[in-house]
Structures are given as structure tokens and as C-alpha cells.
Coordinates of C-alpha atoms in Angstrom, one line a residue:
Chain W
M8 CA 0.2 0.1 0.2
S9 CA 1.1 3.7 -0.7
T10 CA 2.0 5.8 2.1
N11 CA 1.6 8.9 0.2
D12 CA -2.4 8.6 -0.7
R13 CA -2.6 12.4 -1.4
C14 CA -6.0 13.7 -0.6
P15 CA -8.1 15.6 -1.5
N16 CA -6.9 17.0 -4.7
G17 CA -7.3 13.6 -6.7
E18 CA -4.0 13.7 -7.9
N19 CA -3.2 10.3 -6.2
D20 CA -5.7 7.5 -8.3
P21 CA -5.5 4.5 -5.8
K22 CA -5.5 2.4 -8.9
S23 CA -1.9 3.1 -9.6
D24 CA -0.3 1.6 -6.6
S25 CA -2.8 -0.7 -4.8
A26 CA -4.4 -2.3 -7.7
E27 CA -4.1 -6.0 -9.1
A28 CA -4.1 -6.1 -12.4
S29 CA -5.0 -9.4 -14.8
G30 CA -4.4 -8.8 -18.6
S31 CA -5.1 -4.9 -19.0
V32 CA -8.0 -5.3 -16.5
F33 CA -7.6 -2.9 -13.1
W34 CA -9.7 -3.5 -10.1
L35 CA -9.3 -2.9 -5.9
T36 CA -10.7 -4.9 -3.2
V37 CA -13.5 -3.7 -1.4
S38 CA -11.1 -3.2 1.7
Q39 CA -8.6 -1.1 -0.4
L40 CA -11.0 1.4 -1.9
T41 CA -12.8 2.0 2.0
G42 CA -9.3 1.8 3.2
H43 CA -8.5 5.1 1.2
V44 CA -11.9 6.5 1.4
K45 CA -10.8 6.7 4.9
R46 CA -7.4 8.1 4.7
C47 CA -8.6 10.7 2.7
L48 CA -11.7 11.6 4.7
E49 CA -10.1 11.2 8.2
E50 CA -6.8 13.7 7.1
S51 CA -8.7 16.3 4.9
V52 CA -11.8 17.1 7.1
L53 CA -9.8 18.7 10.2
P54 CA -12.3 18.8 13.3
T55 CA -15.1 21.5 13.0
W56 CA -18.3 22.8 14.7
V57 CA -21.3 21.6 12.7
K58 CA -24.7 23.0 12.9
G59 CA -27.8 21.1 11.9
E60 CA -31.4 19.3 13.2
L61 CA -31.4 16.1 15.5
S62 CA -33.0 13.1 14.2
N63 CA -33.1 9.7 14.7
V64 CA -32.0 10.1 18.6
K65 CA -30.9 6.9 20.1
L66 CA -29.1 6.2 23.6
H67 CA -27.3 3.0 23.6
R68 CA -28.2 1.2 26.8
P69 CA -25.0 -1.1 27.3
S70 CA -22.4 0.7 26.2
G71 CA -23.9 4.7 27.0
H72 CA -22.9 6.0 23.7
L73 CA -25.2 8.1 21.9
Y74 CA -26.2 7.9 18.1
F75 CA -28.1 10.2 15.9
S76 CA -28.5 12.4 12.8
L77 CA -27.8 16.2 12.0
K78 CA -29.9 16.8 9.2
D79 CA -30.9 20.1 6.9
E80 CA -32.4 20.9 3.8
G81 CA -29.8 19.3 1.5
A82 CA -28.3 16.1 3.7
V83 CA -27.9 14.1 6.5
L84 CA -24.9 13.6 8.3
R85 CA -24.6 10.3 10.7
C86 CA -23.1 11.1 14.1
V87 CA -21.6 8.9 17.1
M88 CA -21.1 10.6 20.7
F89 CA -19.2 8.0 22.8
R90 CA -20.3 7.5 26.7
R91 CA -17.6 9.8 28.0
S92 CA -18.9 13.0 26.3
V93 CA -22.0 12.2 26.4
A94 CA -21.6 12.8 30.4
G95 CA -20.4 16.0 29.8
I96 CA -23.8 17.8 27.4
G97 CA -26.0 19.5 29.8
F98 CA -29.3 19.2 28.2
E99 CA -31.6 16.3 27.4
P100 CA -31.3 16.0 22.9
M101 CA -34.8 16.0 21.5
E102 CA -35.5 15.3 18.4
G103 CA -36.3 18.0 15.9
E104 CA -33.9 20.4 17.8
D105 CA -31.3 22.7 16.3
V106 CA -27.7 22.0 18.0
L107 CA -24.2 22.5 17.4
A108 CA -22.1 19.4 17.4
F109 CA -18.1 19.4 17.5
G110 CA -16.0 16.6 16.0
R111 CA -14.4 14.8 13.7
V112 CA -15.2 12.8 10.2
T113 CA -14.4 9.0 10.7
V114 CA -14.7 6.5 8.3
Y115 CA -16.6 2.5 9.5
E116 CA -15.1 0.4 7.0
R117 CA -17.6 -2.6 7.8
H118 CA -20.6 -1.0 7.9
G119 CA -19.3 1.4 4.6
Q120 CA -20.5 4.7 6.4
Y121 CA -18.7 7.8 7.6
Q122 CA -19.9 9.5 10.6
L123 CA -19.3 12.6 12.8
L124 CA -17.3 11.4 16.2
V125 CA -18.7 14.0 18.2
D126 CA -17.1 15.7 21.2
D127 CA -19.7 18.2 22.2
L128 CA -23.2 19.0 21.4
V129 CA -24.9 22.1 22.7
P130 CA -28.1 24.0 21.5
A131 CA -27.7 25.9 18.9
G132 CA -28.9 29.0 20.7
T133 CA -26.3 28.7 23.6
K134 CA -25.2 31.4 25.2
G135 CA -21.3 31.8 25.4
L136 CA -20.7 29.6 22.5
A137 CA -17.6 31.5 21.3
A138 CA -16.1 31.2 25.1
L139 CA -17.1 27.2 24.0
Q140 CA -15.8 26.8 20.7
L141 CA -12.3 29.0 22.2
E142 CA -12.1 26.4 24.7
R143 CA -12.3 23.5 22.4
L144 CA -9.3 25.3 20.1
K145 CA -7.3 26.1 23.5
E146 CA -7.4 22.1 24.2
R147 CA -6.7 21.4 20.5
L148 CA -3.4 23.8 20.5
A149 CA -2.3 22.8 24.0
G150 CA -2.9 18.9 23.0
E151 CA -0.4 19.9 20.2
G152 CA 2.4 21.1 22.8
L153 CA 1.9 24.8 21.7
F154 CA 1.8 26.1 25.4
D155 CA 4.3 24.1 26.7
S156 CA 6.9 26.0 28.8
A157 CA 9.5 23.6 27.6
R158 CA 9.6 25.3 24.2
K159 CA 9.6 29.0 25.4
K160 CA 12.8 30.8 24.4
E161 CA 14.7 33.2 26.5
L162 CA 14.8 37.0 25.2
P163 CA 18.4 38.3 24.9
A164 CA 19.2 40.2 27.1
F165 CA 20.5 43.2 25.0
P166 CA 18.7 43.5 21.7
A167 CA 20.0 45.6 19.1
V168 CA 16.9 45.4 16.8
V169 CA 13.7 45.0 18.7
G170 CA 10.8 44.1 16.0
V171 CA 7.3 45.0 16.8
V172 CA 4.0 44.0 14.8
T173 CA 1.3 46.0 15.6
S174 CA -0.6 48.6 13.7
P175 CA 1.0 51.5 12.9
T176 CA -1.5 54.2 13.8
G177 CA -2.2 52.7 17.5
A178 CA -0.9 53.6 20.9
A179 CA 1.1 50.4 21.6
L180 CA 3.7 51.4 18.7
R181 CA 4.1 54.6 20.2
D182 CA 4.0 53.1 23.5
I183 CA 6.8 50.6 22.6
I184 CA 9.2 54.0 21.0
R185 CA 8.6 55.6 24.2
V186 CA 9.9 53.3 26.7
T187 CA 12.4 52.2 24.7
R188 CA 13.9 55.7 23.8
R189 CA 14.1 56.1 27.8
R190 CA 15.8 52.9 28.7
W191 CA 17.7 51.5 25.6
P192 CA 18.2 54.3 23.3
A193 CA 20.8 52.0 21.3
A194 CA 18.3 49.6 20.0
R195 CA 16.6 49.8 16.3
I196 CA 13.0 49.4 16.2
L197 CA 11.5 47.4 13.1
L198 CA 7.8 47.4 12.6
S199 CA 6.1 45.2 10.8
P200 CA 2.4 46.8 10.0
A201 CA -0.3 44.6 10.7
Q202 CA -4.3 45.3 11.8
V203 CA -5.2 44.5 14.9
Q204 CA -8.8 44.3 14.7
G205 CA -11.3 43.2 11.9
S206 CA -11.6 40.5 9.6
D207 CA -8.1 41.1 8.0
A208 CA -6.6 41.5 11.6
P209 CA -5.8 37.5 11.5
R210 CA -4.2 37.1 8.5
T211 CA -1.7 40.6 8.6
L212 CA -0.9 39.3 11.9
A213 CA 0.5 36.0 11.4
K214 CA 1.8 37.4 8.0
A215 CA 3.9 40.1 9.4
I216 CA 5.1 38.0 12.1
E217 CA 6.4 35.5 9.0
L218 CA 8.1 38.1 7.6
Q219 CA 10.1 39.4 10.2
N220 CA 11.0 35.7 10.6
M221 CA 12.2 35.7 7.0
A222 CA 14.2 39.3 7.4
G223 CA 15.8 37.4 10.5
L224 CA 16.7 41.2 11.8
A225 CA 15.0 41.6 15.0
D226 CA 16.5 39.8 18.0
V227 CA 13.1 39.7 19.8
L228 CA 9.6 40.4 19.2
I229 CA 6.6 42.4 20.9
V230 CA 3.4 40.9 19.2
G231 CA 0.2 43.1 20.5
R232 CA -2.2 46.5 20.6
G233 CA -3.2 48.7 23.2
G234 CA -6.2 48.2 25.5
G235 CA -9.5 47.7 24.3
A236 CA -12.9 45.7 24.6
R237 CA -12.8 42.0 24.4
E238 CA -14.3 41.6 21.1
D239 CA -11.0 43.7 20.0
L240 CA -8.8 40.7 21.3
S241 CA -10.4 38.1 19.0
A242 CA -7.9 38.3 16.4
F243 CA -5.2 37.1 19.0
N244 CA -7.3 33.9 19.7
E245 CA -7.1 32.7 15.9
E246 CA -5.5 29.4 15.3
I247 CA -3.7 31.5 12.0
V248 CA -2.1 34.3 14.8
V249 CA -1.1 31.3 17.5
R250 CA 0.8 29.2 15.1
A251 CA 2.2 32.0 13.9
I252 CA 3.8 32.8 17.1
A253 CA 4.6 29.2 18.2
A254 CA 6.7 29.2 14.9
S255 CA 8.1 32.1 15.3
A256 CA 12.6 31.4 16.1
I257 CA 12.6 35.3 17.1
P258 CA 11.8 35.4 20.8
I259 CA 8.0 36.9 20.9
V260 CA 6.9 39.1 24.2
S261 CA 3.1 39.6 23.9
A262 CA 1.0 42.5 24.4
V263 CA -2.7 42.4 23.9
G264 CA -3.5 45.0 26.1
H265 CA -5.6 43.5 28.5
E266 CA -5.0 42.6 31.9
T267 CA -7.9 40.0 32.8
D268 CA -8.2 38.5 29.4
T269 CA -5.8 35.8 28.5
T270 CA -5.6 35.2 24.4
L271 CA -3.8 31.9 23.2
A272 CA -1.2 34.4 21.4
D273 CA -0.1 34.9 24.9
L274 CA -0.1 31.4 25.6
A275 CA 1.9 30.5 22.7
A276 CA 3.8 33.7 23.2
D277 CA 7.6 33.2 24.9
V278 CA 6.7 36.1 27.3
R279 CA 3.2 37.4 28.3
A280 CA 3.1 40.9 29.2
P281 CA -0.3 43.1 30.2
T282 CA 0.7 46.1 28.0
P283 CA 2.9 47.4 25.3
S284 CA 4.8 49.7 27.6
A285 CA 5.2 46.4 30.0
A286 CA 6.2 44.4 26.8
A287 CA 9.2 46.7 26.0
E288 CA 10.4 47.1 29.6
R289 CA 10.6 43.4 29.6
A290 CA 12.0 43.2 25.7
V291 CA 15.1 46.1 26.5
P292 CA 17.6 46.4 29.8
E293 CA 17.6 49.5 31.6
G294 CA 20.4 51.5 30.1
R295 CA 20.5 53.7 33.5
D296 CA 21.3 50.7 35.4
L297 CA 23.8 49.2 32.7
T298 CA 25.6 52.9 32.6
L299 CA 26.3 53.0 36.4
R300 CA 27.4 49.2 36.2
V301 CA 29.9 50.3 33.7
F302 CA 30.8 53.4 35.4
S303 CA 31.2 51.3 38.8
L304 CA 33.8 48.9 36.9
G305 CA 35.3 51.8 35.8
G306 CA 36.2 53.1 39.0
R307 CA 37.2 49.8 40.4
I308 CA 39.5 49.2 37.5
E309 CA 41.3 52.6 38.5
R310 CA 41.4 52.1 41.8
A311 CA 42.9 48.3 41.6
M312 CA 45.3 49.9 39.1
G313 CA 46.1 52.5 41.7
M314 CA 47.0 50.2 44.0
K315 CA 49.1 48.2 41.9
L316 CA 51.5 51.2 41.2
E317 CA 51.7 51.9 45.0
L318 CA 52.6 48.5 45.4
L319 CA 55.3 49.1 42.8
G320 CA 56.4 52.7 44.2
E321 CA 56.8 50.8 47.2
K322 CA 59.3 48.5 45.7
L323 CA 61.1 50.9 43.6
R324 CA 62.2 52.8 46.4
R325 CA 63.1 49.7 48.4
L326 CA 65.4 49.4 45.5
Q327 CA 66.6 52.1 45.1
G328 CA 67.3 52.7 49.0
S329 CA 69.4 49.1 49.2
H330 CA 71.7 49.9 46.4
G331 CA 71.9 53.2 46.3
L332 CA 73.1 53.0 50.3
R333 CA 75.2 50.5 49.3
G334 CA 77.5 51.5 46.3
P335 CA 77.1 51.0 42.4
R336 CA 74.4 52.9 40.6
Y337 CA 74.8 50.7 37.6
L338 CA 73.2 48.1 39.8
V339 CA 69.8 49.6 39.6
Q340 CA 70.0 51.3 36.3
E341 CA 68.5 48.2 34.6
K342 CA 66.0 47.9 37.0
A343 CA 65.3 51.9 36.6
L344 CA 65.0 51.6 32.9
R345 CA 62.5 48.6 33.0
F346 CA 60.4 51.0 35.0
D347 CA 60.7 53.8 33.3
E348 CA 59.5 52.1 30.5
L349 CA 56.5 50.7 32.4
G350 CA 55.9 53.7 33.7
S351 CA 55.5 55.5 30.0
R352 CA 53.8 52.8 28.5
L353 CA 51.1 53.2 31.9
K354 CA 51.2 56.8 31.5
A355 CA 50.7 56.5 28.0
V356 CA 47.8 54.0 28.5
M357 CA 46.1 56.3 30.9
D358 CA 46.8 59.7 29.3
G359 CA 44.9 58.3 26.3
Q360 CA 41.8 56.8 27.9
L361 CA 41.8 60.0 30.1
N362 CA 40.9 62.4 27.3
Q363 CA 37.8 59.8 26.8
L364 CA 36.8 58.9 29.6
E365 CA 37.2 62.1 31.1
T366 CA 36.3 62.7 35.0
R367 CA 36.4 58.7 35.4
F368 CA 40.6 58.9 35.8
T369 CA 41.1 62.0 37.9
G370 CA 43.8 61.5 40.2
L371 CA 45.7 59.3 37.9
D372 CA 48.3 61.9 38.1
E373 CA 49.0 62.1 41.9
R374 CA 49.2 58.2 41.5
L375 CA 51.9 58.5 39.0
A376 CA 53.5 60.8 41.0
A377 CA 53.4 58.7 43.6
L378 CA 55.7 56.4 41.8
N379 CA 58.5 58.8 42.9
P380 CA 60.2 57.3 46.2
M381 CA 60.7 60.8 47.7
A382 CA 57.1 61.1 47.4
V383 CA 55.9 58.0 49.1
L384 CA 58.5 59.0 52.1
Q385 CA 56.3 62.3 52.3
R386 CA 53.2 60.7 52.2
G387 CA 54.6 59.3 56.0
Y388 CA 56.6 55.9 54.7
T389 CA 59.3 54.7 56.2
L390 CA 62.8 53.2 55.5
C391 CA 64.4 50.8 57.4
V392 CA 68.0 50.1 57.3
D393 CA 71.3 48.4 58.7
P394 CA 73.5 51.0 60.1
R395 CA 76.8 49.7 59.6
S396 CA 75.8 48.2 55.8
R397 CA 73.3 50.4 54.8
A398 CA 71.3 47.6 53.1
L399 CA 67.7 48.4 53.0
L400 CA 66.0 45.9 55.7
A401 CA 62.5 44.3 53.4
R402 CA 61.6 41.3 56.0
A403 CA 61.1 41.0 59.5
K404 CA 63.1 38.2 59.5
E405 CA 66.2 39.7 58.7
V406 CA 65.7 41.7 62.1
Q407 CA 67.6 40.2 65.1
T408 CA 66.2 41.1 69.0
G409 CA 68.6 43.7 70.1
Q410 CA 69.8 44.8 66.6
L411 CA 70.3 48.4 65.9
L412 CA 68.2 50.2 62.9
E413 CA 68.1 53.2 61.0
V414 CA 64.8 54.8 60.2
V415 CA 65.2 57.0 57.1
F416 CA 62.2 59.6 56.9
S417 CA 62.0 61.9 54.3
D418 CA 63.1 64.6 56.6
G419 CA 65.6 62.6 58.6
E420 CA 67.0 59.6 60.6
V421 CA 66.2 58.1 63.7
T422 CA 68.5 55.0 65.3
C423 CA 66.2 52.5 67.2
Q424 CA 66.9 49.2 68.7
A425 CA 64.6 45.9 67.8
I426 CA 63.1 44.7 71.2
K427 CA 61.0 42.2 69.7
T428 CA 60.5 40.6 66.0
T429 CA 57.4 38.8 65.3
Q430 CA 56.3 37.3 61.8
P431 CA 52.7 36.2 61.0
T432 CA 52.8 33.0 60.2
Chain Z
M5 CA 18.2 43.8 1.9
S6 CA 17.4 46.9 -0.3
G7 CA 16.2 50.1 1.5
D8 CA 18.9 49.5 4.4
K9 CA 21.4 52.0 3.8
N10 CA 24.2 53.1 6.4
N11 CA 23.1 53.8 9.4
S12 CA 24.9 54.1 12.6
T13 CA 22.8 51.2 13.8
D14 CA 23.8 48.7 11.1
I15 CA 27.5 49.3 12.7
I16 CA 26.6 49.6 16.0
G17 CA 24.0 46.3 16.0
P18 CA 27.2 44.1 16.1
E19 CA 28.6 46.1 19.4
I20 CA 25.2 45.4 21.1
R21 CA 25.2 41.9 20.6
E22 CA 28.9 41.6 21.8
F23 CA 27.7 44.0 24.9
D24 CA 26.9 40.8 27.2
A25 CA 30.3 39.3 26.8
R26 CA 31.9 42.2 26.5
L27 CA 30.3 43.1 29.8
K28 CA 31.1 40.1 31.7
R29 CA 34.8 40.0 30.5
L30 CA 35.1 43.6 32.3
E31 CA 34.3 42.2 35.3
E32 CA 36.2 39.3 35.1
V33 CA 39.2 41.7 33.9
V34 CA 38.4 44.3 37.3
A35 CA 38.0 40.9 39.7
Q36 CA 41.5 39.5 38.2
L37 CA 43.2 43.0 39.2
E38 CA 41.8 43.2 42.4
R39 CA 42.7 39.8 43.2
G40 CA 46.4 40.8 43.0
G41 CA 49.1 38.6 43.1
V42 CA 49.2 39.0 39.5
P43 CA 52.5 40.8 37.9
L44 CA 52.7 44.0 36.7
E45 CA 53.5 43.3 33.5
E46 CA 50.4 41.2 32.9
S47 CA 48.3 43.9 35.2
L48 CA 49.1 46.2 32.4
K49 CA 47.7 44.1 29.6
L50 CA 44.4 43.5 32.0
F51 CA 44.2 47.0 32.5
E52 CA 44.2 48.1 28.5
E53 CA 41.9 45.6 28.0
G54 CA 39.7 46.5 30.4
M55 CA 40.2 50.1 29.1
G56 CA 39.3 49.0 25.8
L57 CA 36.2 47.2 26.9
L58 CA 35.1 49.9 28.7
K59 CA 35.5 52.3 25.8
K60 CA 33.1 49.7 23.9
L61 CA 30.1 49.4 26.4
Q62 CA 30.3 52.8 26.4
R63 CA 30.2 53.9 23.0
V64 CA 26.6 51.9 23.5
L65 CA 25.6 53.5 26.4
E66 CA 26.3 56.7 24.8
L67 CA 23.6 56.6 21.7
V68 CA 20.8 58.5 22.4
E69 CA 18.3 58.0 19.4
V70 CA 16.2 55.0 18.9
R71 CA 16.6 54.5 15.1
I72 CA 12.7 53.3 13.5
D73 CA 12.1 51.6 10.7
E74 CA 9.5 49.4 8.7
L75 CA 9.9 46.2 7.5
V76 CA 8.7 46.1 3.5
D77 CA 7.4 43.5 1.8
H78 CA 8.3 43.8 -2.0
G79 CA 7.1 40.3 -2.6
E80 CA 8.5 36.8 -4.0
E81 CA 10.5 36.9 -0.7
K82 CA 12.2 40.4 -1.1
L83 CA 12.2 42.8 1.6
G84 CA 13.4 45.9 2.5
T85 CA 13.3 48.6 5.2
R86 CA 12.6 52.1 5.0
P87 CA 12.9 55.0 8.1
L88 CA 9.3 55.4 9.6
E89 CA 7.6 58.6 10.3
I90 CA 5.7 58.9 13.4
S91 CA 3.4 61.6 14.2
D92 CA 3.8 62.1 18.3

């Protein structure tokens, strides 16, 4: 048997793949033809609501299944409703009554009959029918997994392009622009215009979402409209719109502009926002927070480097002190040259940054001045040397108890004696 | 894309998409410098890298004008953009 019987276009003749041949005569078995009809009907007729007049209503006692027909002037449709569904209907089906039945077409091969397998049955004049139909659609799409939390995409933290699907003239667009201007003005807004109410709304909304995905420019997509009456939201409950949202590769924030009603579009979106302004707030970061964060990092890197420089100055002072006091100058020259090179490189880097970052690095000059060991002494630091060798004493362990020490201040020296040495472990 | 001419956002777009990674790297660099124990030579390299990152982040944050465009469908899978006029 063929696995790709294509209905309902009639392109596919069942004879071609499943017929038996005897000479030049072809035929199908009854089962083959019926099987083909079954596949055609069941695959091509989607579950739907059908309106008609009840007739031949029979409750089959042992099974609890309900059998009936729906008819109008031109046709009759056999229907069956299984016990579990029958239990859910809130009225007694009467002969001649006008009803709406929801179900899908099936073919019962054994009797050569097609029928409607009914899930739901309501009197035609029922109030809240729209809500009931919406509930059915919701169940069906949920059954397909369109609202699963596992398929929700994360929004990018810093979008460069914010795609918007809404009316070009509505308040929603202006709200989104206003919030984006205030929070994240680096972004570019890319509108894909659509109608948000009226009979063309579902088609134009779905198309606009598809176009944004085709263009592939947006990092995040806001789909919605400003607040309004419940009826105005109906486009966002249309299957075509819900499917377009679910199929979008770009993460979507829904903004249908209604606090109380959640539309199917909201359920399919990656993030639901109550209003277009709130959607924009979800879609873009707060630039002021980021500026503060980056500013504070600038301050921290400056302080960290400043401390390095102080330690460096300290080291140099020690170096010059010891060698200078000891004797031959050339011993330190190499180190001093190396230090100069690093110092000027640092200064070049810092000067360059200073010009661009202005006030952030005020105080650097003082830090550079601190590299001069004399300046370090002037700020109150002291050197400690051995009075006989004039060698720098840089570690506590170099000092014996009772030893004489020469402490060098910026304005003179003091001779001391070590009473006790302690070394933290 | 037709109709997509030069524009700051076309150049800045990649900069914004790098923003996250750069911010995180800058935080690493600063933490490393603050931790101490890094040789001077390396500190200088980190400092230079950090300042470069700061400059790039700053450039994004200094942008003040949102650019607003409209996606235009030319049919046959051809798309373009054009500036959108919005009356306030």
C-alpha cells in the first residue's frame, strides 16, 4: 500500500499503487478502496463545528453511546458520541432540535459509512458559544504542545533590533517607542505593520510575524495592540496567529493590552506582558542601570591599578634605597630603565583613556607622582636600613632582637633598637 | 536587503550583540586586578584590555536616538526596510 496517498486533490489514483492486474483489467478490493476513502476523509477534514437538526436520537443502553443524525434541507450526517462525551453535555437532546456538534469525520469501514465522531453537543441558541469554541481550540492547540513551557525561548539581554508587530497608527507602537527611547536608545525598532482588529487582522498579524522571521533582523519581537474591549482581542485568539507565534524563531513578547483576559496568543508567546509598555520593558534592558554598572567597573579598575602602582612605588623605593645606599649605581640602572619603560607605557595608556573617559580617572597624576620614592616618604612611609652596611631591611626576619636599626624619614633618620620581632605565619 | 543604507545601528548592531560578553569579560578583568598577585606586566595587559572594553561598552550606552524603521514586503520573498515617520 502506498504511504503517501494524497487527498483531497484527486492527484492520486488509488489504482496506480494498490490495484491488482489481470491482463489489461485493473481493480481494487473493497477494503482497499474503503481504506483509501477513510484516509482521505480523516486526513483532509479537520475537526469542526457542524450545525443541524437532531433526528433518530438513540441512546444505546449497554454502552452509553449516543447515536443520532444531523440534517438540514440538503443532507444528513450520521453521528456518534461516546459515553465519556455524552456525560459532559448539559441538556437532553430532543428530536427536531437545532444543535451544534463539534467533532471529526471518521469512516466505519465495516458498514461502509462515514460519520461524525462528536466530542461536544450544544443547543444552537446557546449563550457563550464563542467561549466554548475558544475552549475547544485551546485544548486542541495545547494538545499539540504549542503552549508548553519547555518550548519557551529566552529573551536576549541586550537586543540590537526590537521587532514590533502591531498597527502603525495605534497607541501600542508609540508606547513601545517611548519606553525604548527612555531605557535602551541604542536599539533599533523595526515595525512590521499589521491590522489588529477586523476580519483581515488574523491574516495580517500572522503574515507580519512570518515576515519578521524571514527578514531575521530582530533579536526580539513584540506582538500586540493597545487595550480594548474583549471582542477587539479576537484576532489574538485565531488559530493562524497562534500558530505563527508558536512557529517564530525570534523570541516573542505578547502585548495584547488586557489585564484580565489571556488570549491564546499570550499562551503561545515566550513572555506575556499585560501592556505594550510592559512588553517593551521586558524586551529591552534599563540603560541607566547599565551605565551605573559600567561606571562602577571603571572606578574599580582604576582603584585596582592605582594600588598596583603604589606597591610598585614601594618596591622601587626599596630597590633604590638599598642599592643606592650600598654603592654602585649601575646595579639599579637596568631595573630603573625597565621601570621607566613600564611607567611611560602606563602613562600613555592612561593619558589616552583619560581624554575619552574624562573625569573617571582624575587622581591618576597623583598616583603617577607617587611612583617617586621621595613622594612615598613624604606621605609618611619610612625605610629601615642596617646602620653598618646601610642595606635595606625589607623583612622582619632580617632583624635580630636587640639589633640597631636606622629608620629613614623624608626629613631625617632615627636610630632605634629592636626589642622584639614577630612574623605572622 | 534593499533600502538598508548606512546607518549607525547597522554598525552598532554587532556592538550591542557583543555587549553581554564584553560586560562579563570586563567584570572578570576587574576581579582579577582586584585579587592582586598578578605580575605588573600582566596587570598592564589586563588594564589595557579593561579600558578597551569600557570604551566599547560606553559607546553603546552613549547612543541616544532610537532608530525606527518599517519592514517592507516587496513580494517574492524580497524584503526591505525604510525609515518610519511617527507623529507624536
